XYZ file of C-alpha atoms in Angstrom:
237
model
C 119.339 286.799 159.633
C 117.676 290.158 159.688
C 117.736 292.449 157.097
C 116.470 296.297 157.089
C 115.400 298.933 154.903
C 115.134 302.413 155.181
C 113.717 305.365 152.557
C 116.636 308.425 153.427
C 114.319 310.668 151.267
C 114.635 314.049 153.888
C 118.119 315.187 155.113
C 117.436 315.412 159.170
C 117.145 319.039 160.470
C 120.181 320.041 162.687
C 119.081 319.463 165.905
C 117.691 315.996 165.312
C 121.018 315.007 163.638
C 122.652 316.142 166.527
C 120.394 313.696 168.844
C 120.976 310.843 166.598
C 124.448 311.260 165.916
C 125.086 310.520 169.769
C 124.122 306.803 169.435
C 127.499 305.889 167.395
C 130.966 305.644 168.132
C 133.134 308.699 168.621
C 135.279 307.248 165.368
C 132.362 307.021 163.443
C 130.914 310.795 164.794
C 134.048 312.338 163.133
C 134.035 310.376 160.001
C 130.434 311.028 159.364
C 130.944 314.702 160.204
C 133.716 314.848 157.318
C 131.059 314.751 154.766
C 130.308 317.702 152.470
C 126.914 316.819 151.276
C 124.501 316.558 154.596
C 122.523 313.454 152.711
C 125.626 311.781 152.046
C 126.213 312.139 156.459
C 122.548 310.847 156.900
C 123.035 307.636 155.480
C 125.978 306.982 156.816
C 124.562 308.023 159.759
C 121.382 305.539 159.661
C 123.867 302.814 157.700
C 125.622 302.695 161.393
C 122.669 303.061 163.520
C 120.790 300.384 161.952
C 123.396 297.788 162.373
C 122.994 298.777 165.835
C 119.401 298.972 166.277
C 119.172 295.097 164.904
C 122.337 293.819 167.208
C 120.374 295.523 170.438
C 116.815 294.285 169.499
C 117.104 290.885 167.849
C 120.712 289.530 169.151
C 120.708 290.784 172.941
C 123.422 293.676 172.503
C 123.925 296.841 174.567
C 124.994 299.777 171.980
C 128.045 300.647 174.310
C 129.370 296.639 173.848
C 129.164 297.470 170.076
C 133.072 298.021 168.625
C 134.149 298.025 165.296
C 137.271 296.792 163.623
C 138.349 296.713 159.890
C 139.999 293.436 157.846
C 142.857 293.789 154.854
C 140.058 295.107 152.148
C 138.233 297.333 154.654
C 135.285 295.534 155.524
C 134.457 296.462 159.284
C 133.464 293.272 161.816
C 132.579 292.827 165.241
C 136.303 291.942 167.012
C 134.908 291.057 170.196
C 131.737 288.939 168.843
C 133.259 287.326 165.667
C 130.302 285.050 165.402
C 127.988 287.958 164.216
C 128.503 289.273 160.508
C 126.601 292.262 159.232
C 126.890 294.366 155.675
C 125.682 297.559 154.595
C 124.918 298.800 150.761
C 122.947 302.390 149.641
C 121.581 303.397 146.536
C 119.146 306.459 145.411
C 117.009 306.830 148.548
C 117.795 303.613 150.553
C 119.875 302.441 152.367
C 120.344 298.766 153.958
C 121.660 296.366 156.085
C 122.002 292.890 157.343
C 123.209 290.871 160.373
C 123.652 287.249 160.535
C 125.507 284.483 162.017
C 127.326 283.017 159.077
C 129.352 285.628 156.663
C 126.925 287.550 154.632
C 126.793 290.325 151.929
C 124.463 292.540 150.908
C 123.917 294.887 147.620
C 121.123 297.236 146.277
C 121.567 299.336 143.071
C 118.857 302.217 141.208
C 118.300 300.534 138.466
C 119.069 303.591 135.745
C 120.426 303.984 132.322
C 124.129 301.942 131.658
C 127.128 302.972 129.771
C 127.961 299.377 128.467
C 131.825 300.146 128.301
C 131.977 299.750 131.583
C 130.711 296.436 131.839
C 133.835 294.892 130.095
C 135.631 295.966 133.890
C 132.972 293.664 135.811
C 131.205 290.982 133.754
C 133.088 287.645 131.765
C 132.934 287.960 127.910
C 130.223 285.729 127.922
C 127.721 287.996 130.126
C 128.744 291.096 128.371
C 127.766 289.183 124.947
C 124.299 288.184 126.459
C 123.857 291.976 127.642
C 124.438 292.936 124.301
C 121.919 290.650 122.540
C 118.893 291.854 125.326
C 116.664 294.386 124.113
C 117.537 297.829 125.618
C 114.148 297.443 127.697
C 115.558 294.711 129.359
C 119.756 295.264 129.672
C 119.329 298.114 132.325
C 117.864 295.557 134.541
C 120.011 292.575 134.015
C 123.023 294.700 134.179
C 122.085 295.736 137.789
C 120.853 291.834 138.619
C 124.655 290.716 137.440
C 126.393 293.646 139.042
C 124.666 293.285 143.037
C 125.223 289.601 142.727
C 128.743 290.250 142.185
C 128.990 292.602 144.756
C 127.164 291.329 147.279
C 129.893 287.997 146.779
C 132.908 290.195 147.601
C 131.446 291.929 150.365
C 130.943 288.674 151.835
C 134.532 287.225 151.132
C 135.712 290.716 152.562
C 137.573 291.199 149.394
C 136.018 293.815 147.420
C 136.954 294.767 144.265
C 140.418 293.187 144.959
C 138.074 289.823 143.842
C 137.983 291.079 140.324
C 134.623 291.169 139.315
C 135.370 290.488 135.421
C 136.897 287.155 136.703
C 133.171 286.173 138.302
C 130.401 284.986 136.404
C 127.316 284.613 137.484
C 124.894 281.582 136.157
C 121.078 281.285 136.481
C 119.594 277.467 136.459
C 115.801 276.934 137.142
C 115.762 279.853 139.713
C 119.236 279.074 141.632
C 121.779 281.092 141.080
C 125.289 280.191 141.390
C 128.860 282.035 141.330
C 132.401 280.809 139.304
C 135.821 281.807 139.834
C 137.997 281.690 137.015
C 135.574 279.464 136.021
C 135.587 277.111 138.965
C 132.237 276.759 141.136
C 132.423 278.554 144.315
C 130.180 277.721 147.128
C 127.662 280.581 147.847
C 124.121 281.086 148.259
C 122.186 283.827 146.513
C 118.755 285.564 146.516
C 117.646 288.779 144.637
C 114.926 290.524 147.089
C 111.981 291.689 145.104
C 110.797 294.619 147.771
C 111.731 298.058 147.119
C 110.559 298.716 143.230
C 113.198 300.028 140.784
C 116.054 298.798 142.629
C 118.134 295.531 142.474
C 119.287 294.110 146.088
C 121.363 291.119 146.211
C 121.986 288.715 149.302
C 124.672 285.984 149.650
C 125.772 284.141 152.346
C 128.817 281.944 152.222
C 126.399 279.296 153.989
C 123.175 277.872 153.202
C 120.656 280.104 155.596
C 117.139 280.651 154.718
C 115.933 282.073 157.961
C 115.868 285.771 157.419
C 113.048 288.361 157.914
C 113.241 291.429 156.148
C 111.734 294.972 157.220
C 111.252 298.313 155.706
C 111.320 301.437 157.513
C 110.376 304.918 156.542
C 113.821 307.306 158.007
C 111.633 308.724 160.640
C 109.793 305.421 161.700
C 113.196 304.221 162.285
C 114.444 307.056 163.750
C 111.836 306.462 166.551
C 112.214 303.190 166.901
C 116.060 303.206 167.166
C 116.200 306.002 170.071
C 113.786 303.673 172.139
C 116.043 300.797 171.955
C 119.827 302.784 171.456
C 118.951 305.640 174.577
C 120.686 303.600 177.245
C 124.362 304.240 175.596
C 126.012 307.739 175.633
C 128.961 308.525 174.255
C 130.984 310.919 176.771
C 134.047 311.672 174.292
């Protein structure tokens, strides 16, 4: 399992946007291109590329073998290589990914300030009580903890926010974390990732893998490093 990190804190200057850009799929050249805000294109840009970049370097892939299709909720896979699973999340100035062999998910959040309405649409009675009783110091945090958990568990079902979030909830024994449906144990296997400060990432896999290595990249370190290894494939359309 390999997980990456990048800081999108620059937009890219035209011309190098226009190199980069080249590396994806002609689908995925048009949708990125139908963004208003140029930061918003960036990381959607890098979100593709670095999926990429870690199928080429760690799992033997050429970039033009690399073919997307989508399932019932939207959540793209690999048609043609169904063994390989991979998930993308972005928040503030990062954005990551992750590739594995069993199904995976992956979350970050900025941790910020909370309107605590909203938690009654993604959190059990029961974790919107202990939100309320935490000091205002702490709730931020724990909101964000519950809330990438979560999400990072219905990006690896493929579901989304079909799942129902409100009807997950989240327990914390000793360190382990663990995941119920409607109040029935579901198996899944959780981490939060303590590396970027002020954020919240979540990881689960629906299988018990603790062979991961996780990397952080600064846009234009990456940016480097993924035209080295991504070159060989040109898309002619």
């Amino acid at each position: 399992m390999n997980i990456y990190c990048i800081h999108i804190d620059q937009i890219l200057e035209k011309t190098l946007f226009q190199e980069m850009i080249q590396y994806v799929s002609a689908e995925k050249q048009e949708r990125i291109q139908r963004f208003r805000k140029p930061i918003d294109a960036t990381r959607s840009l890098y979100g593709d590329l670095m999926i990429r970049f870690i199928l080429c370097k760690h799992h033997g892939f050429s970039n033009n073998e690399i073919s997307y299709d989508y399932q019932e909720f939207g959540k793209p896979y690999l048609p043609l290589n169904p063994d390989f699973h991979f998930n993308i999340s972005h928040s503030g100035d990062w954005v990551i990914g992750v590739v594995s062999k069993d199904l995976v998910g992956i979350d970050i959040e900025k941790i910020t300030d909370v309107k605590t309405d909203f938690s009654s649409l993604a959190f059990t009675d029961e974790e919107n009580q202990k939100l309320m009783r935490l000091h205002e110091s702490e709730r931020n945090a724990h909101f964000f903890e519950l809330w990438t958990l979560k999400e990072s568990y219905v990006k690896a079902t493929g579901k989304g926010l079909s799942e129902g979030l409100n009807t997950l909830k989240i327990s914390m024994d000793n360190g382990i974390i663990g995941i119920e449906k409607n109040e029935k144990p579901v198996q899944a296997y959780f981490e939060m990732l303590e590396c970027i400060e002020g954020y919240k990432i979540a990881l689960c896999s629906l299988t018990k893998n603790r062979d991961r290595t996780t990397q952080l990249f600064s846009i234009t370190e990456f940016g480097e490093k993924a035209k080295k290894i991504l070159k060989s494939y040109y898309p002619t359309h």
